[in-house]
Tab-separated table of C-alpha atoms and ligand atoms in Angstrom:
chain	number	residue	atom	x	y	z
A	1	UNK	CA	-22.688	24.519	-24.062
A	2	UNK	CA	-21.921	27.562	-22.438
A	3	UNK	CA	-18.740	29.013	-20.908
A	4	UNK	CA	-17.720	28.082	-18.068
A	5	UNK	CA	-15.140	25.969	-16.167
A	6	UNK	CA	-15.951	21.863	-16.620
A	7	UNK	CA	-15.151	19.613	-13.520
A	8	UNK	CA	-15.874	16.735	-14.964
A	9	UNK	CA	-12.946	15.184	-16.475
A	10	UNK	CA	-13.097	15.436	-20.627
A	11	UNK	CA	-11.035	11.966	-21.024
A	12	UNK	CA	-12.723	9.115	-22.611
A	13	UNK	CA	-12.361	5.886	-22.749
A	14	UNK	CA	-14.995	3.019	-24.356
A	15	UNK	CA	-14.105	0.512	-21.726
A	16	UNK	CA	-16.565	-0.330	-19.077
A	17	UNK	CA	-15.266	-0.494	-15.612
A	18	UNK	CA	-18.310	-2.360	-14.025
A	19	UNK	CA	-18.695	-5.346	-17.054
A	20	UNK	CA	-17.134	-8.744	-16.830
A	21	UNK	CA	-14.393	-9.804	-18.854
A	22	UNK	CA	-11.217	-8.784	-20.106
A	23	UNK	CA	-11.366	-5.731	-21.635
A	24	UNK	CA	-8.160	-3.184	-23.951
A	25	UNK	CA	-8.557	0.042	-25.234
A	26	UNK	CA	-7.085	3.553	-23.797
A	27	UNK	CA	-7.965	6.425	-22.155
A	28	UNK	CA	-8.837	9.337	-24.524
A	29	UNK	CA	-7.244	12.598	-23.932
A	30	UNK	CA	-8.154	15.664	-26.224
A	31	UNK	CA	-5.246	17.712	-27.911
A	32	UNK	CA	-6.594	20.276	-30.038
A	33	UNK	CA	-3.569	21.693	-31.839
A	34	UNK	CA	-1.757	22.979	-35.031
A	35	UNK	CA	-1.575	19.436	-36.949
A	36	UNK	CA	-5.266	17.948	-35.745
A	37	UNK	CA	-7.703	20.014	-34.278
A	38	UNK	CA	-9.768	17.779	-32.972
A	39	UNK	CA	-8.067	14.552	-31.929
A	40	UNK	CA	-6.727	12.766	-28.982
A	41	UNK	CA	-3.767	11.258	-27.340
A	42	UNK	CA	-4.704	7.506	-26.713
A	43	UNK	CA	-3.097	6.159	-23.263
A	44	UNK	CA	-3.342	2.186	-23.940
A	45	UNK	CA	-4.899	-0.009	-20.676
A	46	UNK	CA	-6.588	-3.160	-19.513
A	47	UNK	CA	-9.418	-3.673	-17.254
A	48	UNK	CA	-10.361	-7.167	-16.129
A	49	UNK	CA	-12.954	-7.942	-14.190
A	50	UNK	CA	-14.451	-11.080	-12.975
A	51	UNK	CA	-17.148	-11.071	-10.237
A	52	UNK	CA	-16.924	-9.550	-6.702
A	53	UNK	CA	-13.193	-8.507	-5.464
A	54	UNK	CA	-10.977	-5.894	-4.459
A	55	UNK	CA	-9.899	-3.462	-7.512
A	56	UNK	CA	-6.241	-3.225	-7.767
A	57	UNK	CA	-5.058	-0.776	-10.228
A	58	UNK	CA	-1.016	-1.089	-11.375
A	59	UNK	CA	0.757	1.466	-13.241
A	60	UNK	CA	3.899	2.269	-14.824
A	61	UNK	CA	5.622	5.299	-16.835
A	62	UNK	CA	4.489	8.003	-14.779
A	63	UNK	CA	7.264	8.976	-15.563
A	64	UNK	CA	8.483	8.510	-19.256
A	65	UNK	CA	11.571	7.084	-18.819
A	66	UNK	CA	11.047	4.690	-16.137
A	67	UNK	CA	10.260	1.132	-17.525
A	68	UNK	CA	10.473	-1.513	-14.900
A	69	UNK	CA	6.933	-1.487	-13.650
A	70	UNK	CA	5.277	-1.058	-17.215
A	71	UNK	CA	7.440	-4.029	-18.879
A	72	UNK	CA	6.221	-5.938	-15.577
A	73	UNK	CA	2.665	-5.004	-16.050
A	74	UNK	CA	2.914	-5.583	-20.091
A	75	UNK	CA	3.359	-9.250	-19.214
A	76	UNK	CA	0.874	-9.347	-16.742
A	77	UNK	CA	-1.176	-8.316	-19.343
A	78	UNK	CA	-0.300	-11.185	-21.703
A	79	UNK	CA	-0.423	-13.571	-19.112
A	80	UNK	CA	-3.761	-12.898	-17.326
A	81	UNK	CA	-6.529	-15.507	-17.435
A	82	UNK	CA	-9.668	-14.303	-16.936
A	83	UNK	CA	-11.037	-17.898	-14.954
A	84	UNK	CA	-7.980	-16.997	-12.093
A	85	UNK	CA	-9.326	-13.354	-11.559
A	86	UNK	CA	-11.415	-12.329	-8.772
A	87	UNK	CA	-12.430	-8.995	-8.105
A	88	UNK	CA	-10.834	-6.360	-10.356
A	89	UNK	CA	-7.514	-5.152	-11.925
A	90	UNK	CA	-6.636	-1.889	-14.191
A	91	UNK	CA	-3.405	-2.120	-15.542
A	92	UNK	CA	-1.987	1.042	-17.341
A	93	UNK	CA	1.837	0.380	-18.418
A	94	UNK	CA	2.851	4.022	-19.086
A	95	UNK	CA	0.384	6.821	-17.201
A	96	UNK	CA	2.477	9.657	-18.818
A	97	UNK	CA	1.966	8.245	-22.622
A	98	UNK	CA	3.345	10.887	-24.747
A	99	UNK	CA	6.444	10.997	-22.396
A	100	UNK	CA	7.244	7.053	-22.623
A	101	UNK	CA	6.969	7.204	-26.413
A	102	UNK	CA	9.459	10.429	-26.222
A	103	UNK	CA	11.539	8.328	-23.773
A	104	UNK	CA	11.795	11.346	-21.408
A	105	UNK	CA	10.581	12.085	-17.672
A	106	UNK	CA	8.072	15.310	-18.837
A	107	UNK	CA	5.641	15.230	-21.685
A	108	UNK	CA	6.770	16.706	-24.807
A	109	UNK	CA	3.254	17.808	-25.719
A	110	UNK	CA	3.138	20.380	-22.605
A	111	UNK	CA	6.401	20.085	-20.423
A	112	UNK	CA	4.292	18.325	-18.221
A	113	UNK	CA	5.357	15.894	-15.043
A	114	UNK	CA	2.521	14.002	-14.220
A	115	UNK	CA	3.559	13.126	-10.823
A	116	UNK	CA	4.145	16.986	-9.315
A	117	UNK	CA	0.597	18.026	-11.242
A	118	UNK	CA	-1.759	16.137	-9.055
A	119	UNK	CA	-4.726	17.160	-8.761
A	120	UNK	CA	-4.776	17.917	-12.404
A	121	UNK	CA	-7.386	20.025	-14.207
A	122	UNK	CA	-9.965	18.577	-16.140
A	123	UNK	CA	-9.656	21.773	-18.312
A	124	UNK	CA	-5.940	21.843	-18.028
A	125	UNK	CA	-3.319	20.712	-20.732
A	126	UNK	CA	-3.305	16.932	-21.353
A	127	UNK	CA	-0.433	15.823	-18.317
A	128	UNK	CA	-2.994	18.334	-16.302
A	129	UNK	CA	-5.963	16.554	-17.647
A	130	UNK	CA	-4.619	12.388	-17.215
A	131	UNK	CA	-3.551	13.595	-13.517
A	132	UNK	CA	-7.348	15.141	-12.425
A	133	UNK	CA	-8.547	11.695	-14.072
A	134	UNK	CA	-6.659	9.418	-12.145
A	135	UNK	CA	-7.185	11.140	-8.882
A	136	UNK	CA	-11.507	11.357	-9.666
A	137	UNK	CA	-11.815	8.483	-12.109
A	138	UNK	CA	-9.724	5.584	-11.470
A	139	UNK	CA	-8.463	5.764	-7.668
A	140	UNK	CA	-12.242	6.230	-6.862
A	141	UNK	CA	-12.734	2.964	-8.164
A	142	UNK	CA	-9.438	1.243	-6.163
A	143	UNK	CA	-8.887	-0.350	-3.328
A	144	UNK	CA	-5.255	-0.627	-3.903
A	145	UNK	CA	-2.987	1.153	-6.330
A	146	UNK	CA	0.975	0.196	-6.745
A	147	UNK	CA	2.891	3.200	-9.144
A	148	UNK	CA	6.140	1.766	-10.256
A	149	UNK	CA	8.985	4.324	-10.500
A	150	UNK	CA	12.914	3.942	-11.209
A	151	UNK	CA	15.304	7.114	-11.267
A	152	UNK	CA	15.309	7.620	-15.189
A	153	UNK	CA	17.670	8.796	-17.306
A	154	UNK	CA	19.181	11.464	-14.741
A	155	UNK	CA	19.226	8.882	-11.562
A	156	UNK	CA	20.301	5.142	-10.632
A	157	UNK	CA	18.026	3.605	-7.834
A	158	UNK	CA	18.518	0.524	-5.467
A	159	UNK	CA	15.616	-1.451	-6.256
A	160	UNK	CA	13.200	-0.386	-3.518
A	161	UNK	CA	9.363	-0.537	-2.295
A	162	UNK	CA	7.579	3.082	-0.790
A	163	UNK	CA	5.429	3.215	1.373
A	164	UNK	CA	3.179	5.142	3.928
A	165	UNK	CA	4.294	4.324	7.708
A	166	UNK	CA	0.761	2.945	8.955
A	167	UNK	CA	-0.783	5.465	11.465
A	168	UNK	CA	-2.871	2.874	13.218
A	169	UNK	CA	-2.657	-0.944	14.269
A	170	UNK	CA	-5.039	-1.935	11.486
A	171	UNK	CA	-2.753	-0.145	8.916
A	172	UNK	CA	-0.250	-1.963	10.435
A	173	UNK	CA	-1.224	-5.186	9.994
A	174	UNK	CA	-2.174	-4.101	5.821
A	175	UNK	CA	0.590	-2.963	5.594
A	176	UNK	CA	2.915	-5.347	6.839
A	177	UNK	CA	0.828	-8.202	4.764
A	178	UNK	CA	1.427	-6.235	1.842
A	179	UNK	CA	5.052	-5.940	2.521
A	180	UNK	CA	6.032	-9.487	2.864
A	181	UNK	CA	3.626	-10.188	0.071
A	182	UNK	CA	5.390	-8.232	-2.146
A	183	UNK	CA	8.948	-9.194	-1.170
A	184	UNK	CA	10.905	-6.178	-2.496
A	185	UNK	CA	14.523	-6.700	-0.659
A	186	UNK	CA	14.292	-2.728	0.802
A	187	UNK	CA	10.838	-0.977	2.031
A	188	UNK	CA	11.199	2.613	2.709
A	189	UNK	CA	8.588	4.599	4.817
A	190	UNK	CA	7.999	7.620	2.237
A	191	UNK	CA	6.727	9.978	4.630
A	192	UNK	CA	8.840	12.813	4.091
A	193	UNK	CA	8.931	12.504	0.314
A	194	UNK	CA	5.246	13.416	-0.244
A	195	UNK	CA	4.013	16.434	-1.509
A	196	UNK	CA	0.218	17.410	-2.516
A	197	UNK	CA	0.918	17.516	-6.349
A	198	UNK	CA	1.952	13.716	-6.261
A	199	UNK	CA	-0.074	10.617	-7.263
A	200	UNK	CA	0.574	9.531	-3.494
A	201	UNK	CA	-1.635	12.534	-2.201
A	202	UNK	CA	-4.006	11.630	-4.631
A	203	UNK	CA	-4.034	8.091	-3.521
A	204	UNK	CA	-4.346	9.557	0.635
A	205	UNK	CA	-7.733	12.210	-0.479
A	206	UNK	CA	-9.371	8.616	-1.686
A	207	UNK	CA	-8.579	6.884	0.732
A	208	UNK	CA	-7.124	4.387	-1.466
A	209	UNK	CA	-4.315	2.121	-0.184
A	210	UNK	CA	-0.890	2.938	-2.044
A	211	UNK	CA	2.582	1.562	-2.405
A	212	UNK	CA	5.196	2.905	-4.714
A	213	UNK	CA	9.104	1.737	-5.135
A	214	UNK	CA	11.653	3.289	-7.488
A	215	UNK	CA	13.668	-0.166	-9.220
A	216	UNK	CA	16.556	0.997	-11.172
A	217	UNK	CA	17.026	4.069	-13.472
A	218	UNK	CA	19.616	4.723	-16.016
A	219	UNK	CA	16.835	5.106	-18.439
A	220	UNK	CA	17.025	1.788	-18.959
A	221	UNK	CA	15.628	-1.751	-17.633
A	222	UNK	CA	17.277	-3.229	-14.338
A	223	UNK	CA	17.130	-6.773	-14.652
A	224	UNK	CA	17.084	-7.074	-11.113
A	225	UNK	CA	14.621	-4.491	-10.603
A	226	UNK	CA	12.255	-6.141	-13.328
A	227	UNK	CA	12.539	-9.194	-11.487
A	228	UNK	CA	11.588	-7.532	-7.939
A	229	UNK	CA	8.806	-5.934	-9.185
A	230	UNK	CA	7.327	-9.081	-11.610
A	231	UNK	CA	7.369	-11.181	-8.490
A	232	UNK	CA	5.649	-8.531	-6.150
A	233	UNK	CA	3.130	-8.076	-8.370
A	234	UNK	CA	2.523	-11.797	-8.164
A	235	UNK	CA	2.986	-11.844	-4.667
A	236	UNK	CA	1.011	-9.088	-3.889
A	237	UNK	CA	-2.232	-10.048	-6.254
A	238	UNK	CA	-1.909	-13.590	-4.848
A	239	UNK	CA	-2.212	-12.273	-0.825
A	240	UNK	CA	-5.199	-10.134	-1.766
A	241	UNK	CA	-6.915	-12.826	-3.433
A	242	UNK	CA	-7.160	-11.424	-6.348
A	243	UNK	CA	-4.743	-13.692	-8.581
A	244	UNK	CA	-4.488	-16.073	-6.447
A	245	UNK	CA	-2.958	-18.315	-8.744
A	246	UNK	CA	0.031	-16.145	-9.707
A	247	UNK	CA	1.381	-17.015	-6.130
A	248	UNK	CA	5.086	-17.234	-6.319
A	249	UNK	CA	6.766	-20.765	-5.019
A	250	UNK	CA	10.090	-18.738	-2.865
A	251	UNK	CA	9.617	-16.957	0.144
A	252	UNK	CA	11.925	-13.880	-0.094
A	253	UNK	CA	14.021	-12.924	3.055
A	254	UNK	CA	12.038	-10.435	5.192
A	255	UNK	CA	12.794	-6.506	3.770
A	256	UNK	CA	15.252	-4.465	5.333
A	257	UNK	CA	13.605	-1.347	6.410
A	258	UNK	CA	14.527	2.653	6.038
A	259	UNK	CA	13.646	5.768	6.680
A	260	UNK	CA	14.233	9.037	4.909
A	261	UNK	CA	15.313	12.517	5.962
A	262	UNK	CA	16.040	15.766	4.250
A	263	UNK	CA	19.936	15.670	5.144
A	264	UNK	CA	19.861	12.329	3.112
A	265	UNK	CA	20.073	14.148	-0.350
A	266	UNK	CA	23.314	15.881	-1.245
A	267	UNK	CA	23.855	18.268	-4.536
A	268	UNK	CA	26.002	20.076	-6.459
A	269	UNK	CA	26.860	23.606	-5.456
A	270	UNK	CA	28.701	24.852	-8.464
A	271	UNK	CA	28.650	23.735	-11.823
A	272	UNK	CA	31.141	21.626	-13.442
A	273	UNK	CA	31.736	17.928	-14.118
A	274	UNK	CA	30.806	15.384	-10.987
A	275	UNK	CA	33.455	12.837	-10.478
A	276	UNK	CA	31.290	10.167	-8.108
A	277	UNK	CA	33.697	8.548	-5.098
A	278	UNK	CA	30.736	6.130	-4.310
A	279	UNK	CA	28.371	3.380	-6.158
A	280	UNK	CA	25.228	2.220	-5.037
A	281	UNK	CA	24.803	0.466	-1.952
A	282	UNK	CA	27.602	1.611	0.066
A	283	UNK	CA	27.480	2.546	3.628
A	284	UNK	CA	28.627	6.228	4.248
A	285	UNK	CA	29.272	8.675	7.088
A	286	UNK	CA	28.313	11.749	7.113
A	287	UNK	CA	31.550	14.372	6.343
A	288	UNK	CA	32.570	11.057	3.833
A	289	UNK	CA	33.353	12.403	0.549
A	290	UNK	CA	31.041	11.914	-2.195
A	291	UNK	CA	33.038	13.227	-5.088
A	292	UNK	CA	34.367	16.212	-6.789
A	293	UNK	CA	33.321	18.707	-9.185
A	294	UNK	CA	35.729	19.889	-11.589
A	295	UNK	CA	36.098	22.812	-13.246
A	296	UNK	CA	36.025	22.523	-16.792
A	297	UNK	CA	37.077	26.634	-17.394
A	298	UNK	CA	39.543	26.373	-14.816
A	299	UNK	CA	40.905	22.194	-15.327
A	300	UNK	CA	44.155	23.057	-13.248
A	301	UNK	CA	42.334	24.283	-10.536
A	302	UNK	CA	41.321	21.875	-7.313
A	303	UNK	CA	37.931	20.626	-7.657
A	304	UNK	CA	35.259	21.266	-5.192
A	305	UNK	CA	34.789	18.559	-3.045
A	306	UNK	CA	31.233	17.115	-2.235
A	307	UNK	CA	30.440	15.949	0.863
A	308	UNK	CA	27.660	13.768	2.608
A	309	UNK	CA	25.431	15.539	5.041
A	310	UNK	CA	24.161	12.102	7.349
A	311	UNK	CA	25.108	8.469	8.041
A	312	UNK	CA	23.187	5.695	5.067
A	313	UNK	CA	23.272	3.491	3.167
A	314	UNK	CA	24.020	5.011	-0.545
A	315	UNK	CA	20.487	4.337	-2.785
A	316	UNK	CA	20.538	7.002	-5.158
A	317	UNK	CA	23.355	8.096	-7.664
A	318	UNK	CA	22.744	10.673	-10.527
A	319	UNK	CA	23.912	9.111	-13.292
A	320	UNK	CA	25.200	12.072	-15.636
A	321	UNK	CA	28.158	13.835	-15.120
A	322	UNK	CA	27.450	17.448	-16.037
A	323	UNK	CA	25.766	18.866	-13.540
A	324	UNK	CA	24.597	22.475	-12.444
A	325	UNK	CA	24.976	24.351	-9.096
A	326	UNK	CA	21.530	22.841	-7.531
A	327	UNK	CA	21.926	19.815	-9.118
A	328	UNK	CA	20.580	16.918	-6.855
A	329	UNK	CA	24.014	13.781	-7.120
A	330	UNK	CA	22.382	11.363	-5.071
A	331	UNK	CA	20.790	10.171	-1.532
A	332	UNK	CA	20.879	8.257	1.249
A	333	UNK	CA	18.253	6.281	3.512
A	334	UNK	CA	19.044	5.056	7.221
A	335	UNK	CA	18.055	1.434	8.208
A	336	UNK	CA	15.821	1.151	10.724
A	337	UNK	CA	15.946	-1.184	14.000
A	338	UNK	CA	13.069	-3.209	14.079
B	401	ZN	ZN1	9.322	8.506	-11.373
């Protein structure tokens, strides 16, 4: 072949999207380097298909420390009969592979964090390469797409469902339906989060219904976030017809709903150890303290004093204590009256 820039993404994979059945195998992304010139980095997934149906496609790990939504979609996985399907699912537990198997947020093949290199580059590195074929592959092919997040190993979440605030009344009605299918306890309206180098955007350009939630952190598993997001994945599959036998017997209470500003997020301005003064959960006021940073060069000194910027409801702590001037301690999201 000739030189010249590809667009066509070079990941592989020897699954069939359009055949019946259940199918495993992983998406193959070249890595030519120093220890195997010619091989790839395998990124495990399932596609089942039975029939005609919507395509929902459920992923986890986009980050590689975030585990709630791939252990959830791991026993989906194991649990899925092929006779209750209708219509399509692609289930991909960790989207950032090298990075879940590192245990970190970035790739340690390139540095790379999948979710701020959207749209990718089929030509890129490999992070650049498994973001351009998500956004041309896979969401071409869904009608819905769920991303499960938590705050990994440098944040602590409220369990919580994202999504878009519907710009129309037949939005509306999706999206509500999709919110009380799912059943998450909070719903925030992630309008003023997105940015164009996120899966989100990628999700908008195809036109491809999306929902995301973040559902604990800590770099570890929330057992109450595993259990929001293993029944709202039954929920949700059941309302769309898809699964409809995974239907879950409760009916949740109806979500409390928030919105999000940029005030919400407070940080560090000098470096130094952060002493928290709140937990998860509590309601604040803005000009409440949210903790000190101490000096550790000058310990007999008074620390500096961290205050928060709006009125909220506390859903984001960081959860390390040495922290940087610029270093992001947490954030806030205000209820909404509905
Ligand atoms: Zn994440």
């Amino acid at each position: 072949m000739s030189s010249g820039t590809q667009v066509k993404s070079q990941v592989g994979t020897e699954i069939n999207f359009e055949r019946d059945g259940i199918q495993t195998g992983c998406l193959s992304v070249p890595y030519s380097h120093d220890r195997d010139a010619y091989g790839y980095i395998p990124v495990p997934l399932m596609v089942a298909r039975n029939g005609e149906g919507p395509t929902v496609f459920l992923s986890g790990a986009n980050h590689g420390d975030e585990y709630e939504g791939s252990i959830a979609i791991m026993h989906l996985m194991r649990e899925l009969k092929l006779e209750h399907l209708r219509g399509r699912l692609i289930l991909i537990p960790a989207l950032n592979f090298p990075a879940y198997l590192n245990g970190t947020r970035t790739s340690p093949v390139d540095g790379g964090n999948l979710n701020r290199l959207f749209p990718g580059d089929p030509n890129g590195t490999p992070t650049q390469m498994i973001a351009h074929y998500i956004e041309t592959e896979l969401m071409p092919k869904a009608d819905y797409i769920v991303d499960f997040h938590a705050g990994g190993t440098t944040m602590d979440y409220l369990p919580m469902l994202f999504v878009n605030r519907p710009k129309d009344a037949a939005a509306s009605d999706r999206t509500e339906q999709l919110i009380e299918a799912f059943g998450a306890p909070r719903v925030m309206y992630m309008d003023e989060i997105e940015t164009e180098v996120m899966i989100s955007s990628a999700a908008r350009k195809n036109q491809t219904f999306f929902a995301t939630g973040e559902f604990g952190g800590k770099g570890t598993v929330s057992k109450e976030g595993l259990a929001i997001v293993e029944r709202g994945i039954r929920g949700l599959l059941a309302t769309l017809g898809v699964v409809p036998a995974l239907a879950p017997k409760d009916r949740p209470a109806p979500s409390r709903r928030y919105s999000f500003r940029t005030e919400n997020y407070i940080f560090a301005l000098v470096p130094g150890i952060f002493e928290p003064t709140f937990e998860l959960g509590d309601e604040v006021r803005a000009d409440d303290l949210a903790g000190y940073i101490h000096d550790p060069y000058r310990p007999w000194a008074e620390p500096e004093r961290v205050l928060f910027r709006a009125n909220g409801l506390a859903v984001m702590k960081r959860t390390l204590a040495r922290v940087d001037a610029g270093t992001c301690l947490g954030h806030l999201a205000q209820e909404e009256n509905r």
